[in-house]
Amino acid sequence: MSPKPPYQLQADCENCFGLCCVALPYAKSADFPINKDGGIPCRNLQADYRCKIHQNLREKGFKGCTVYECFGAGQKVSQVTYAGNDWRENPDTAKEMFEVFPIMQQLHEMLGYLHEALKREETQPIYKELQAALEQTAALTELNPESIISLNVPAHRAIVNELLKRTSELVRKDAVRKENTKRGSDYIGAKLKGADLKGASLRGALLIAADLRNADMRLADMIGADLRDADLSGADLRGSIFLTQVQVNSARGDRKTKLPEGLRSPAHWT
Ligand code: SF4
């Protein structure tokens, strides 16, 4: 049985002070039409913290916003860490809040992966370790702003990452094919239509614009894989692990794409 988390792992923009739209920088590219520095409110952010172009982000060139996920860090920082005191009315804390937010985002991302690991039956042998890491990470998210800023996030991430790698091995051990254990990580534009990637480790793989139509990606480890503009039409990703909604949103696909439980087809898929 997996634990019910006492925190939210998906963005709740209604309870956030538009933190991703202020704290984070973006650069003119295929994902954004202009440059913006971190700490400066996006020109499309309204006084009520809603986005003026929410319905037309892709058409207006803000594709990057449609593939961003804070994993619930926005409302956590807004409503818990700062107890509902927003940065517009409390400008003295604004800079600090914008520093806390990306750290909280990383912690919540780790919580998301650990929670997913705990849900898998295959991880019974390391259940207690995963549970302990989840509780430690959750406790870090409850710290005060000063303590959050001084956290050694890379050190904590290394501990979590080791457990996630073990999770991946346990999940894939009966499915992985020998040739899929030796795969590299650079597949930009690769032609992988119909490929057998069952149980493959695609950790951090660059799959940008790869042709993955009808590929068998069941039980694959997708953590950190860059799927921007990859074509997942007809691909089978059931049972894959550590695939996030953000990755799915950044890819192309169609009604025949099979996603793991809990993920949904984005509106821009045909
Ligand atoms: S375009 Fe909208 S969603 Fe994107 S950063 Fe600006 S306000 Fe936020």
Short mmCIF file of C-alpha atoms and ligand atoms in Angstrom, two decimals:
data_model
loop_
_atom_site.label_atom_id
_atom_site.label_comp_id
_atom_site.label_asym_id
_atom_site.label_seq_id
_atom_site.Cartn_x
_atom_site.Cartn_y
_atom_site.Cartn_z
CA MET A 1 0.00 0.00 0.00
CA SER A 2 1.35 3.41 -0.86
CA PRO A 3 1.01 6.25 1.62
CA LYS A 4 -1.38 9.12 0.92
CA PRO A 5 0.85 12.19 0.74
CA PRO A 6 0.17 15.04 3.17
CA TYR A 7 1.25 17.45 0.44
CA GLN A 8 0.16 18.21 -3.12
CA LEU A 9 2.38 17.16 -6.00
CA GLN A 10 0.58 19.01 -8.76
CA ALA A 11 0.37 22.72 -9.33
CA ASP A 12 -2.60 24.54 -7.82
CA CYS A 13 -2.23 27.93 -9.51
CA GLU A 14 -5.25 29.33 -7.69
CA ASN A 15 -3.32 29.14 -4.42
CA CYS A 16 0.01 30.35 -5.77
CA PHE A 17 1.35 33.90 -6.07
CA GLY A 18 2.38 33.31 -9.69
CA LEU A 19 5.81 32.27 -8.50
CA CYS A 20 6.97 30.45 -11.64
CA CYS A 21 5.95 33.50 -13.68
CA VAL A 22 8.13 35.79 -11.55
CA ALA A 23 10.93 33.87 -9.87
CA LEU A 24 12.17 31.99 -12.93
CA PRO A 25 14.01 33.49 -15.90
CA TYR A 26 13.31 32.56 -19.52
CA ALA A 27 15.22 33.20 -22.72
CA LYS A 28 14.09 33.99 -26.24
CA SER A 29 13.93 30.64 -28.02
CA ALA A 30 11.51 28.17 -29.56
CA ASP A 31 9.83 28.12 -26.13
CA PHE A 32 9.61 31.87 -25.39
CA PRO A 33 9.30 34.94 -27.63
CA ILE A 34 11.28 37.27 -25.33
CA ASN A 35 13.91 37.31 -22.56
CA LYS A 36 12.99 37.71 -18.89
CA ASP A 37 15.24 37.78 -15.84
CA GLY A 38 14.46 35.82 -12.67
CA GLY A 39 12.63 37.95 -10.07
CA ILE A 40 10.89 40.09 -12.69
CA PRO A 41 7.17 39.47 -13.23
CA CYS A 42 6.27 38.20 -16.69
CA ARG A 43 4.47 40.87 -18.69
CA ASN A 44 1.46 38.53 -18.97
CA LEU A 45 1.02 38.05 -15.23
CA GLN A 46 -2.05 39.91 -13.99
CA ALA A 47 -2.63 41.51 -10.60
CA ASP A 48 -4.68 38.47 -9.50
CA TYR A 49 -1.75 36.18 -10.39
CA ARG A 50 -3.54 34.75 -13.39
CA CYS A 51 -1.99 34.56 -16.82
CA LYS A 52 -3.49 36.97 -19.35
CA ILE A 53 -2.83 34.58 -22.27
CA HIS A 54 -3.47 31.27 -20.51
CA GLN A 55 -5.73 29.98 -23.31
CA ASN A 56 -3.28 30.90 -26.07
CA LEU A 57 0.18 30.22 -24.70
CA ARG A 58 1.36 28.14 -27.66
CA GLU A 59 -0.06 30.50 -30.27
CA LYS A 60 1.64 33.46 -28.55
CA GLY A 61 5.03 31.72 -28.50
CA PHE A 62 5.05 30.79 -24.79
CA LYS A 63 5.22 27.03 -25.38
CA GLY A 64 7.68 26.74 -22.47
CA CYS A 65 4.92 27.64 -20.01
CA THR A 66 2.79 24.71 -21.16
CA VAL A 67 5.49 22.21 -20.25
CA TYR A 68 6.46 23.59 -16.85
CA GLU A 69 5.39 21.83 -13.66
CA CYS A 70 6.18 23.03 -10.13
CA PHE A 71 5.02 19.73 -8.57
CA GLY A 72 2.97 21.69 -6.04
CA ALA A 73 5.87 23.87 -4.89
CA GLY A 74 4.09 27.10 -5.85
CA GLN A 75 1.17 26.72 -3.45
CA LYS A 76 3.46 25.24 -0.79
CA VAL A 77 5.72 28.30 -0.76
CA SER A 78 2.78 30.71 -1.05
CA GLN A 79 0.46 29.18 1.53
CA VAL A 80 2.72 27.24 3.89
CA THR A 81 6.23 28.69 3.89
CA TYR A 82 4.92 32.27 3.69
CA ALA A 83 1.50 31.58 5.24
CA GLY A 84 -0.43 33.39 2.52
CA ASN A 85 1.60 36.62 2.62
CA ASP A 86 2.23 37.52 -0.98
CA TRP A 87 5.23 39.26 -2.48
CA ARG A 88 3.31 42.21 -3.86
CA GLU A 89 2.10 43.28 -0.42
CA ASN A 90 5.29 42.21 1.32
CA PRO A 91 8.07 43.37 -1.00
CA ASP A 92 10.68 42.88 1.75
CA THR A 93 10.29 39.11 1.46
CA ALA A 94 9.94 38.96 -2.33
CA LYS A 95 13.60 38.28 -3.14
CA GLU A 96 13.79 35.56 -0.50
CA MET A 97 10.54 33.97 -1.69
CA PHE A 98 11.86 33.83 -5.26
CA GLU A 99 14.98 32.11 -3.95
CA VAL A 100 12.99 29.57 -1.92
CA PHE A 101 10.65 28.63 -4.78
CA PRO A 102 13.11 26.80 -7.11
CA ILE A 103 14.53 24.89 -4.14
CA MET A 104 11.03 23.85 -3.10
CA GLN A 105 10.34 22.83 -6.69
CA GLN A 106 13.29 20.43 -6.57
CA LEU A 107 12.19 18.98 -3.23
CA HIS A 108 8.64 18.46 -4.48
CA GLU A 109 9.94 16.84 -7.66
CA MET A 110 11.87 14.37 -5.48
CA LEU A 111 8.71 13.75 -3.44
CA GLY A 112 6.88 12.97 -6.66
CA TYR A 113 9.43 10.40 -7.76
CA LEU A 114 9.64 8.81 -4.31
CA HIS A 115 5.88 8.62 -4.07
CA GLU A 116 5.74 6.92 -7.46
CA ALA A 117 8.47 4.47 -6.40
CA LEU A 118 6.50 3.57 -3.28
CA LYS A 119 3.42 2.83 -5.35
CA ARG A 120 5.19 0.12 -7.36
CA GLU A 121 4.86 -3.40 -6.06
CA GLU A 122 8.33 -4.23 -7.36
CA THR A 123 9.92 -1.94 -4.76
CA GLN A 124 8.93 -4.01 -1.72
CA PRO A 125 12.61 -4.91 -1.02
CA ILE A 126 13.49 -1.23 -0.52
CA TYR A 127 10.15 0.02 0.76
CA LYS A 128 11.47 1.12 4.16
CA GLU A 129 14.35 3.07 2.64
CA LEU A 130 12.05 4.78 0.18
CA GLN A 131 9.60 5.62 2.94
CA ALA A 132 12.39 7.10 5.09
CA ALA A 133 13.66 9.21 2.17
CA LEU A 134 10.12 10.41 1.49
CA GLU A 135 9.65 11.45 5.11
CA GLN A 136 13.03 13.22 5.22
CA THR A 137 12.27 15.09 2.01
CA ALA A 138 8.80 16.05 3.21
CA ALA A 139 10.31 17.37 6.44
CA LEU A 140 12.70 19.59 4.48
CA THR A 141 9.77 21.22 2.70
CA GLU A 142 8.37 22.32 6.06
CA LEU A 143 11.49 24.30 7.06
CA ASN A 144 11.53 28.07 7.36
CA PRO A 145 12.79 30.12 4.39
CA GLU A 146 16.26 30.70 5.80
CA SER A 147 16.80 26.99 6.42
CA ILE A 148 15.48 26.06 2.98
CA ILE A 149 17.91 28.45 1.32
CA SER A 150 20.85 26.97 3.21
CA LEU A 151 19.97 23.33 2.35
CA ASN A 152 22.53 21.19 0.54
CA VAL A 153 20.09 20.09 -2.14
CA PRO A 154 22.65 18.25 -4.35
CA ALA A 155 23.68 16.08 -1.37
CA HIS A 156 20.06 15.19 -0.59
CA ARG A 157 19.31 14.61 -4.26
CA ALA A 158 22.23 12.15 -4.48
CA ILE A 159 20.70 10.02 -1.70
CA VAL A 160 17.29 10.08 -3.35
CA ASN A 161 18.75 9.40 -6.77
CA GLU A 162 20.46 6.24 -5.55
CA LEU A 163 17.11 4.92 -4.37
CA LEU A 164 15.45 5.87 -7.64
CA LYS A 165 18.10 3.96 -9.56
CA ARG A 166 17.45 0.89 -7.42
CA THR A 167 13.74 1.36 -8.02
CA SER A 168 14.36 1.46 -11.74
CA GLU A 169 16.38 -1.76 -11.64
CA LEU A 170 13.68 -3.54 -9.66
CA VAL A 171 10.90 -2.38 -11.99
CA ARG A 172 12.76 -3.25 -15.19
CA LYS A 173 14.54 -6.44 -14.17
CA ASP A 174 12.10 -8.89 -15.73
CA ALA A 175 11.42 -6.82 -18.83
CA VAL A 176 14.75 -5.49 -19.92
CA ARG A 177 16.29 -6.98 -23.04
CA LYS A 178 20.05 -7.30 -23.23
CA GLU A 179 20.44 -4.81 -26.08
CA ASN A 180 18.40 -2.25 -24.13
CA THR A 181 20.94 -2.23 -21.28
CA LYS A 182 23.67 -0.78 -23.48
CA ARG A 183 21.78 2.09 -25.01
CA GLY A 184 23.37 5.52 -25.14
CA SER A 185 21.64 8.76 -24.37
CA ASP A 186 21.77 10.87 -27.53
CA TYR A 187 18.74 10.24 -29.73
CA ILE A 188 18.08 13.72 -31.04
CA GLY A 189 15.99 13.26 -34.18
CA ALA A 190 16.56 9.48 -34.03
CA LYS A 191 14.43 7.22 -36.14
CA LEU A 192 13.01 4.78 -33.60
CA LYS A 193 9.67 4.05 -35.19
CA GLY A 194 8.41 0.71 -33.86
CA ALA A 195 11.57 0.23 -31.76
CA ASP A 196 11.63 -2.31 -28.96
CA LEU A 197 12.51 -0.18 -25.94
CA LYS A 198 10.72 -2.33 -23.42
CA GLY A 199 12.44 -2.06 -20.04
CA ALA A 200 15.10 0.29 -21.45
CA SER A 201 16.81 2.81 -19.25
CA LEU A 202 16.25 6.16 -20.94
CA ARG A 203 17.40 8.17 -17.91
CA GLY A 204 18.29 11.64 -19.07
CA ALA A 205 18.17 10.55 -22.72
CA LEU A 206 17.97 13.28 -25.33
CA LEU A 207 14.97 12.21 -27.38
CA ILE A 208 14.27 15.66 -28.82
CA ALA A 209 12.27 15.33 -32.06
CA ALA A 210 12.88 11.57 -32.11
CA ASP A 211 10.49 9.46 -34.12
CA LEU A 212 9.09 7.08 -31.51
CA ARG A 213 5.90 6.25 -33.32
CA ASN A 214 4.55 2.83 -32.28
CA ALA A 215 7.63 2.20 -30.12
CA ASP A 216 7.29 -0.32 -27.30
CA MET A 217 8.37 1.68 -24.24
CA ARG A 218 6.60 -0.35 -21.61
CA LEU A 219 8.40 -0.47 -18.25
CA ALA A 220 11.09 1.93 -19.51
CA ASP A 221 12.78 4.31 -17.07
CA MET A 222 11.97 7.79 -18.38
CA ILE A 223 13.44 9.92 -15.62
CA GLY A 224 14.72 13.22 -16.96
CA ALA A 225 14.37 12.14 -20.62
CA ASP A 226 14.00 15.13 -22.90
CA LEU A 227 10.97 14.40 -25.07
CA ARG A 228 10.49 17.83 -26.59
CA ASP A 229 8.79 17.40 -29.97
CA ALA A 230 9.39 13.64 -29.90
CA ASP A 231 6.61 11.83 -31.75
CA LEU A 232 4.95 9.33 -29.43
CA SER A 233 2.01 8.59 -31.74
CA GLY A 234 0.93 5.00 -31.15
CA ALA A 235 3.77 4.42 -28.66
CA ASP A 236 3.11 2.19 -25.67
CA LEU A 237 4.38 3.66 -22.40
CA ARG A 238 2.27 1.63 -20.00
CA GLY A 239 4.10 0.72 -16.84
CA SER A 240 6.97 3.07 -17.64
CA ILE A 241 8.45 4.71 -14.60
CA PHE A 242 9.24 8.31 -13.67
CA LEU A 243 7.49 9.78 -16.70
CA THR A 244 5.97 13.14 -15.77
CA GLN A 245 3.09 15.13 -17.22
CA VAL A 246 5.60 17.82 -18.18
CA GLN A 247 7.52 15.39 -20.37
CA VAL A 248 4.29 14.19 -21.97
CA ASN A 249 3.16 17.77 -22.59
CA SER A 250 6.41 18.57 -24.37
CA ALA A 251 6.03 15.66 -26.82
CA ARG A 252 3.70 14.98 -29.70
CA GLY A 253 1.30 12.08 -29.69
CA ASP A 254 -2.12 10.89 -30.67
CA ARG A 255 -5.15 8.99 -29.41
CA LYS A 256 -3.32 5.69 -29.83
CA THR A 257 -0.47 6.65 -27.48
CA LYS A 258 -0.74 4.56 -24.33
CA LEU A 259 0.37 6.41 -21.20
CA PRO A 260 1.09 5.10 -17.72
CA GLU A 261 -1.62 5.39 -15.10
CA GLY A 262 -2.17 8.92 -13.79
CA LEU A 263 -0.96 10.78 -16.89
CA ARG A 264 -3.27 12.33 -19.46
CA SER A 265 -3.03 13.18 -23.15
CA PRO A 266 -2.38 16.91 -23.59
CA ALA A 267 -4.90 19.04 -25.46
CA HIS A 268 -2.49 19.64 -28.36
CA TRP A 269 -2.30 15.93 -29.23
CA THR A 270 -4.44 14.94 -32.19
S1 SF4 B 1 3.07 33.72 -20.19
FE1 SF4 B 1 1.61 33.38 -18.53
S2 SF4 B 1 2.12 31.34 -17.73
FE2 SF4 B 1 3.87 32.03 -18.95
S3 SF4 B 1 5.25 33.01 -17.48
FE3 SF4 B 1 3.95 34.61 -18.34
S4 SF4 B 1 2.22 34.81 -16.92
FE4 SF4 B 1 3.24 32.85 -16.50
#
